[in-house]
Structures are given as structure tokens and as C-alpha cells.
Amino acid sequence: MAEMARKEDERRYAETRQVLNGEVHAIRPGTIDASKADVAKELITADPGMIKEERKSELLEAIDAVYEHRHTITVVELTDRDKERLKAMTTQVDPTVTREPGE
């Protein structure tokens, strides 16, 4: 298992370097790897030393942390009033106008 993780890190690091160096790479646009490559570009712009081999683990961890932060799903519980407003907005009814049941 650790060997598989190490190989995956090596692959990710190699592809990231290829993207950053403008080389041909296997990362397809619109994929998670492409989004992470964009994060890597930002990180390397802020700290060019992160691309160094000895900082590989730090770079990969930072990429994952930023990506996860940006793609965190937040669950929001709506109140009944929020639900009514949402329904009114989606049915294009003025939520400030009160109606009697059956109207």
C-alpha cells in the first residue's frame, strides 16, 4: 500500500513539473488533476522553491490542502421561512405578498 502511494506521488509530481515547465503531459483539461495543476502554478508563483525535489512532499500536500479547501461541500439547513422564500424565488412569486390557503 505504501509503495502504491509513493508511486502515485511520483506520478503526480512528475506530471506537475511537466505542466509547470510547459512540457507535454497527460493531464486532461477539466479534470481534478488539471485543477490541482492550476493550484500548483499558484503555489510555485508564490514560492518558486517549492518545485525543488526535496520539497516534493510539501508541494503535493499543499496542492491537496488548497484543492480540498476550495472544493469543500458545505451543508446548510434551511428554516421553513428560508424554504418558503426559495420556493417563491423559483416560482417567481413575490415572497412579501401573503396569500390565504387555497388562493
Coordinates of N, CA, C and O in Angstrom, one line a residue:
M1 N 0.8 -1.2 0.0 CA 0.0 0.0 0.0 C 0.9 1.3 0.0 O 0.6 2.2 -0.7
A2 N 1.9 1.3 0.8 CA 2.8 2.5 0.9 C 3.5 2.6 -0.4 O 3.8 3.8 -0.9
E3 N 3.8 1.5 -1.0 CA 4.5 1.6 -2.3 C 3.6 2.2 -3.4 O 4.1 3.0 -4.2
M4 N 2.4 1.8 -3.4 CA 1.4 2.4 -4.3 C 1.3 3.9 -4.1 O 1.2 4.7 -5.1
A5 N 1.2 4.3 -2.9 CA 1.1 5.8 -2.6 C 2.3 6.5 -3.0 O 2.2 7.6 -3.6
R6 N 3.5 5.9 -2.8 CA 4.7 6.5 -3.2 C 4.8 6.7 -4.8 O 5.1 7.7 -5.3
K7 N 4.4 5.6 -5.5 CA 4.4 5.7 -6.9 C 3.4 6.7 -7.4 O 3.6 7.5 -8.4
E8 N 2.2 6.8 -6.8 CA 1.2 7.9 -7.2 C 1.8 9.3 -6.9 O 1.6 10.2 -7.8
D9 N 2.5 9.5 -5.8 CA 3.1 10.8 -5.5 C 4.1 11.1 -6.6 O 4.2 12.2 -7.1
E10 N 4.9 10.1 -7.0 CA 6.0 10.3 -8.0 C 5.3 10.7 -9.4 O 5.8 11.6 -10.0
R11 N 4.2 10.0 -9.7 CA 3.5 10.3 -10.9 C 2.9 11.8 -10.9 O 3.1 12.5 -11.8
R12 N 2.3 12.1 -9.8 CA 1.7 13.4 -9.7 C 2.8 14.5 -9.7 O 2.6 15.5 -10.4
Y13 N 3.9 14.3 -9.0 CA 5.0 15.3 -9.0 C 5.5 15.4 -10.4 O 5.8 16.6 -10.9
A14 N 5.8 14.3 -11.1 CA 6.3 14.4 -12.5 C 5.4 15.1 -13.4 O 5.8 16.0 -14.2
E15 N 4.1 14.8 -13.4 CA 3.1 15.5 -14.2 C 3.0 17.0 -13.9 O 2.9 17.8 -14.7
T16 N 3.1 17.3 -12.6 CA 3.0 18.7 -12.2 C 4.2 19.5 -12.7 O 4.1 20.6 -13.2
R17 N 5.4 18.9 -12.6 CA 6.6 19.5 -13.2 C 6.5 19.7 -14.7 O 6.9 20.8 -15.2
Q18 N 5.9 18.7 -15.4 CA 5.8 18.8 -16.8 C 4.8 20.0 -17.2 O 5.1 20.8 -18.1
V19 N 3.7 20.1 -16.4 CA 2.8 21.2 -16.7 C 3.5 22.6 -16.4 O 3.4 23.5 -17.2
L20 N 4.2 22.6 -15.3 CA 4.8 23.9 -14.9 C 6.0 24.3 -15.9 O 6.2 25.5 -16.1
N21 N 6.6 23.3 -16.5 CA 7.7 23.6 -17.4 C 7.2 23.7 -18.8 O 8.0 23.9 -19.7
G22 N 5.9 23.6 -19.0 CA 5.3 23.8 -20.4 C 5.6 22.6 -21.3 O 5.6 22.7 -22.5
E23 N 5.9 21.5 -20.7 CA 6.1 20.2 -21.4 C 4.9 19.5 -21.7 O 3.8 19.7 -21.2
V24 N 5.0 18.5 -22.7 CA 3.8 17.7 -23.0 C 3.5 16.8 -21.7 O 4.4 16.3 -21.1
H25 N 2.2 16.7 -21.4 CA 1.8 16.0 -20.2 C 0.5 15.2 -20.5 O -0.1 15.5 -21.5
A26 N 0.2 14.4 -19.6 CA -1.0 13.5 -19.7 C -2.3 14.1 -19.0 O -3.3 13.4 -19.0
I27 N -2.2 15.3 -18.4 CA -3.3 15.8 -17.7 C -4.3 16.4 -18.7 O -4.0 17.3 -19.5
R28 N -5.5 15.9 -18.6 CA -6.6 16.4 -19.5 C -7.3 17.6 -18.9 O -7.5 17.7 -17.7
P29 N -7.6 18.6 -19.7 CA -8.4 19.8 -19.2 C -9.7 19.4 -18.6 O -10.3 18.4 -19.0
G30 N -10.1 20.1 -17.5 CA -11.3 19.8 -16.9 C -11.3 18.7 -15.8 O -12.4 18.4 -15.2
T31 N -10.2 18.1 -15.6 CA -10.1 17.0 -14.6 C -9.6 17.6 -13.3 O -9.2 18.7 -13.2
I32 N -9.7 16.7 -12.3 CA -9.2 17.1 -11.0 C -7.7 17.4 -11.0 O -7.2 18.4 -10.5
D33 N -7.0 16.5 -11.8 CA -5.6 16.8 -11.9 C -5.3 18.1 -12.6 O -4.3 18.8 -12.2
A34 N -6.1 18.5 -13.5 CA -5.9 19.9 -14.1 C -6.1 21.0 -13.1 O -5.4 22.0 -13.1
S35 N -7.2 20.8 -12.3 CA -7.4 21.8 -11.2 C -6.3 21.9 -10.3 O -5.8 22.9 -9.8
K36 N -5.7 20.7 -9.9 CA -4.6 20.7 -9.0 C -3.3 21.2 -9.6 O -2.5 21.9 -8.9
A37 N -3.2 21.1 -10.9 CA -2.0 21.7 -11.6 C -2.1 23.2 -11.6 O -1.1 23.9 -11.4
D38 N -3.4 23.7 -11.7 CA -3.6 25.2 -11.6 C -3.2 25.6 -10.2 O -2.6 26.7 -10.0
V39 N -3.5 24.9 -9.2 CA -3.2 25.2 -7.8 C -1.6 25.2 -7.7 O -1.0 26.1 -7.1
A40 N -1.0 24.2 -8.3 CA 0.5 24.1 -8.2 C 1.1 25.4 -8.8 O 2.1 25.9 -8.3
K41 N 0.5 25.8 -9.9 CA 1.1 27.1 -10.6 C 1.0 28.2 -9.6 O 1.9 29.0 -9.5
E42 N -0.1 28.3 -8.9 CA -0.3 29.4 -7.9 C 0.8 29.3 -6.8 O 1.4 30.3 -6.4
L43 N 0.9 28.1 -6.3 CA 1.9 27.9 -5.2 C 3.3 28.2 -5.6 O 4.1 28.8 -4.9
I44 N 3.7 27.7 -6.8 CA 5.0 27.9 -7.3 C 5.3 29.4 -7.6 O 6.4 29.9 -7.4
T45 N 4.3 30.1 -8.1 CA 4.4 31.5 -8.3 C 4.7 32.3 -7.0 O 5.5 33.2 -6.9
A46 N 4.0 31.8 -5.9 CA 4.2 32.4 -4.6 C 5.5 32.0 -3.9 O 6.1 32.8 -3.2
D47 N 5.9 30.8 -4.2 CA 7.2 30.3 -3.6 C 7.9 29.4 -4.6 O 7.7 28.1 -4.6
P48 N 8.7 29.9 -5.5 CA 9.3 29.1 -6.6 C 10.2 27.9 -6.0 O 10.3 26.9 -6.7
G49 N 10.6 28.0 -4.8 CA 11.4 27.0 -4.3 C 10.7 25.7 -4.0 O 11.3 24.6 -3.8
M50 N 9.3 25.8 -4.0 CA 8.5 24.6 -3.8 C 8.6 23.5 -4.9 O 8.3 22.4 -4.6
I51 N 9.1 23.9 -6.0 CA 9.3 22.9 -7.1 C 10.5 22.0 -6.9 O 10.6 21.0 -7.6
K52 N 11.3 22.3 -6.0 CA 12.6 21.5 -5.8 C 12.2 20.1 -5.3 O 11.2 19.9 -4.6
E53 N 13.0 19.2 -5.8 CA 12.8 17.8 -5.4 C 12.6 17.5 -3.9 O 11.8 16.8 -3.5
E54 N 13.5 18.2 -3.2 CA 13.5 18.0 -1.7 C 12.2 18.5 -1.0 O 12.0 18.2 0.1
R55 N 11.5 19.3 -1.8 CA 10.2 19.9 -1.2 C 9.0 19.2 -1.9 O 7.9 19.7 -1.7
K56 N 9.2 18.1 -2.5 CA 8.1 17.4 -3.3 C 6.9 17.1 -2.4 O 5.8 17.4 -2.7
S57 N 7.2 16.5 -1.2 CA 6.1 16.2 -0.3 C 5.3 17.4 0.2 O 4.1 17.4 0.2
E58 N 6.0 18.5 0.5 CA 5.4 19.7 0.9 C 4.5 20.3 -0.2 O 3.4 20.7 0.0
L59 N 5.0 20.3 -1.5 CA 4.2 20.8 -2.6 C 3.0 20.0 -2.8 O 1.9 20.5 -2.9
L60 N 3.1 18.6 -2.8 CA 1.9 17.8 -3.0 C 0.9 17.9 -1.9 O -0.3 18.0 -2.2
E61 N 1.4 18.1 -0.7 CA 0.4 18.2 0.5 C -0.3 19.6 0.3 O -1.5 19.7 0.6
A62 N 0.5 20.6 -0.1 CA -0.1 22.0 -0.2 C -1.1 22.0 -1.3 O -2.2 22.6 -1.2
I63 N -0.8 21.3 -2.4 CA -1.8 21.2 -3.5 C -3.1 20.6 -3.1 O -4.2 21.1 -3.3
D64 N -3.0 19.5 -2.4 CA -4.2 18.8 -1.9 C -4.9 19.6 -0.9 O -6.2 19.7 -0.9
A65 N -4.2 20.3 0.0 CA -4.9 21.1 1.0 C -5.7 22.3 0.4 O -6.8 22.5 0.7
V66 N -5.0 23.0 -0.6 CA -5.7 24.1 -1.3 C -6.9 23.6 -2.1 O -8.0 24.1 -2.0
Y67 N -6.7 22.5 -2.8 CA -7.8 21.9 -3.6 C -9.0 21.5 -2.7 O -10.1 21.8 -3.0
E68 N -8.7 20.8 -1.6 CA -9.8 20.4 -0.7 C -10.5 21.6 -0.1 O -11.7 21.6 0.0
H69 N -9.7 22.6 0.2 CA -10.3 23.8 0.8 C -11.3 24.4 -0.2 O -12.4 24.9 0.2
R70 N -10.9 24.5 -1.4 CA -11.7 25.1 -2.5 C -12.9 24.3 -2.9 O -13.8 24.8 -3.5
H71 N -12.8 23.0 -2.6 CA -13.9 22.1 -3.1 C -14.6 21.5 -2.0 O -15.2 20.4 -2.1
T72 N -14.6 22.1 -0.8 CA -15.3 21.6 0.3 C -16.8 21.8 0.2 O -17.2 22.9 -0.2
I73 N -17.6 20.8 0.4 CA -19.1 21.0 0.3 C -19.6 21.4 1.7 O -19.3 20.8 2.7
T74 N -20.4 22.4 1.7 CA -21.0 22.9 2.9 C -22.5 22.6 2.9 O -23.2 22.9 1.9
V75 N -22.9 22.0 3.9 CA -24.3 21.6 4.0 C -25.0 22.7 4.9 O -24.5 23.0 6.0
V76 N -26.1 23.2 4.4 CA -26.8 24.3 5.1 C -28.2 23.8 5.3 O -28.9 23.2 4.4
E77 N -28.7 23.9 6.5 CA -30.0 23.5 6.9 C -30.9 24.8 6.8 O -30.6 25.8 7.4
L78 N -31.9 24.7 5.9 CA -32.8 25.8 5.7 C -34.0 25.8 6.7 O -34.5 24.7 7.1
T79 N -34.3 27.0 7.2 CA -35.5 27.1 8.0 C -36.7 27.0 7.2 O -36.7 27.1 5.9
D80 N -37.9 26.9 7.8 CA -39.1 26.8 7.0 C -39.3 28.2 6.2 O -39.7 28.2 5.1
R81 N -38.9 29.3 6.9 CA -39.0 30.6 6.2 C -38.1 30.6 5.0 O -38.5 31.1 3.9
D82 N -36.9 30.1 5.1 CA -35.9 30.0 4.0 C -36.5 29.2 2.9 O -36.4 29.6 1.7
K83 N -37.1 28.1 3.2 CA -37.7 27.2 2.2 C -38.8 27.9 1.5 O -38.9 27.8 0.2
E84 N -39.6 28.7 2.2 CA -40.7 29.4 1.6 C -40.1 30.5 0.6 O -40.6 30.6 -0.5
R85 N -39.1 31.2 1.0 CA -38.5 32.2 0.2 C -37.9 31.5 -1.1 O -38.0 32.1 -2.2
L86 N -37.2 30.4 -0.9 CA -36.7 29.7 -2.0 C -37.7 29.3 -3.0 O -37.6 29.4 -4.2
K87 N -38.8 28.7 -2.5 CA -39.9 28.3 -3.3 C -40.5 29.5 -4.1 O -40.7 29.5 -5.3
A88 N -40.6 30.6 -3.4 CA -41.1 31.9 -4.0 C -40.2 32.3 -5.1 O -40.7 32.7 -6.2
M89 N -38.9 32.3 -4.9 CA -38.0 32.7 -5.9 C -38.0 31.8 -7.1 O -37.9 32.3 -8.2
T90 N -38.1 30.6 -6.9 CA -38.1 29.6 -8.0 C -39.4 29.6 -8.8 O -39.4 29.1 -9.9
T91 N -40.5 30.1 -8.2 CA -41.7 30.1 -8.9 C -42.1 31.5 -9.3 O -43.2 31.8 -9.7
Q92 N -41.2 32.4 -9.0 CA -41.3 33.8 -9.4 C -42.5 34.5 -8.8 O -43.3 35.2 -9.4
V93 N -42.8 34.2 -7.5 CA -43.8 34.8 -6.7 C -43.2 35.7 -5.7 O -42.2 35.4 -5.1
D94 N -43.8 36.9 -5.5 CA -43.3 37.8 -4.5 C -43.4 37.3 -3.1 O -44.6 37.1 -2.7
P95 N -42.3 37.0 -2.4 CA -42.4 36.4 -1.1 C -43.0 37.4 0.0 O -43.3 36.9 1.1
T96 N -43.1 38.6 -0.4 CA -43.6 39.6 0.6 C -45.1 39.6 0.6 O -45.8 40.2 1.5
V97 N -45.7 39.0 -0.4 CA -47.2 39.0 -0.6 C -47.7 37.7 0.1 O -47.3 36.6 -0.2
T98 N -48.5 37.9 1.1 CA -49.1 36.8 1.8 C -50.4 36.4 1.1 O -51.2 37.2 0.6
R99 N -50.6 35.1 1.1 CA -51.8 34.5 0.5 C -52.5 33.6 1.5 O -51.8 32.9 2.3
E100 N -53.8 33.6 1.4 CA -54.5 32.7 2.2 C -54.5 31.3 1.6 O -54.4 31.2 0.3
P101 N -54.5 30.2 2.4 CA -54.6 28.9 1.8 C -55.7 28.8 0.8 O -56.8 29.3 1.0
G102 N -55.5 28.2 -0.4 CA -56.5 28.0 -1.4 C -56.6 29.1 -2.4 O -57.4 29.0 -3.3
E103 N -55.8 30.2 -2.2 CA -55.9 31.3 -3.2 C -55.0 31.0 -4.4 O -54.0 30.4 -4.3

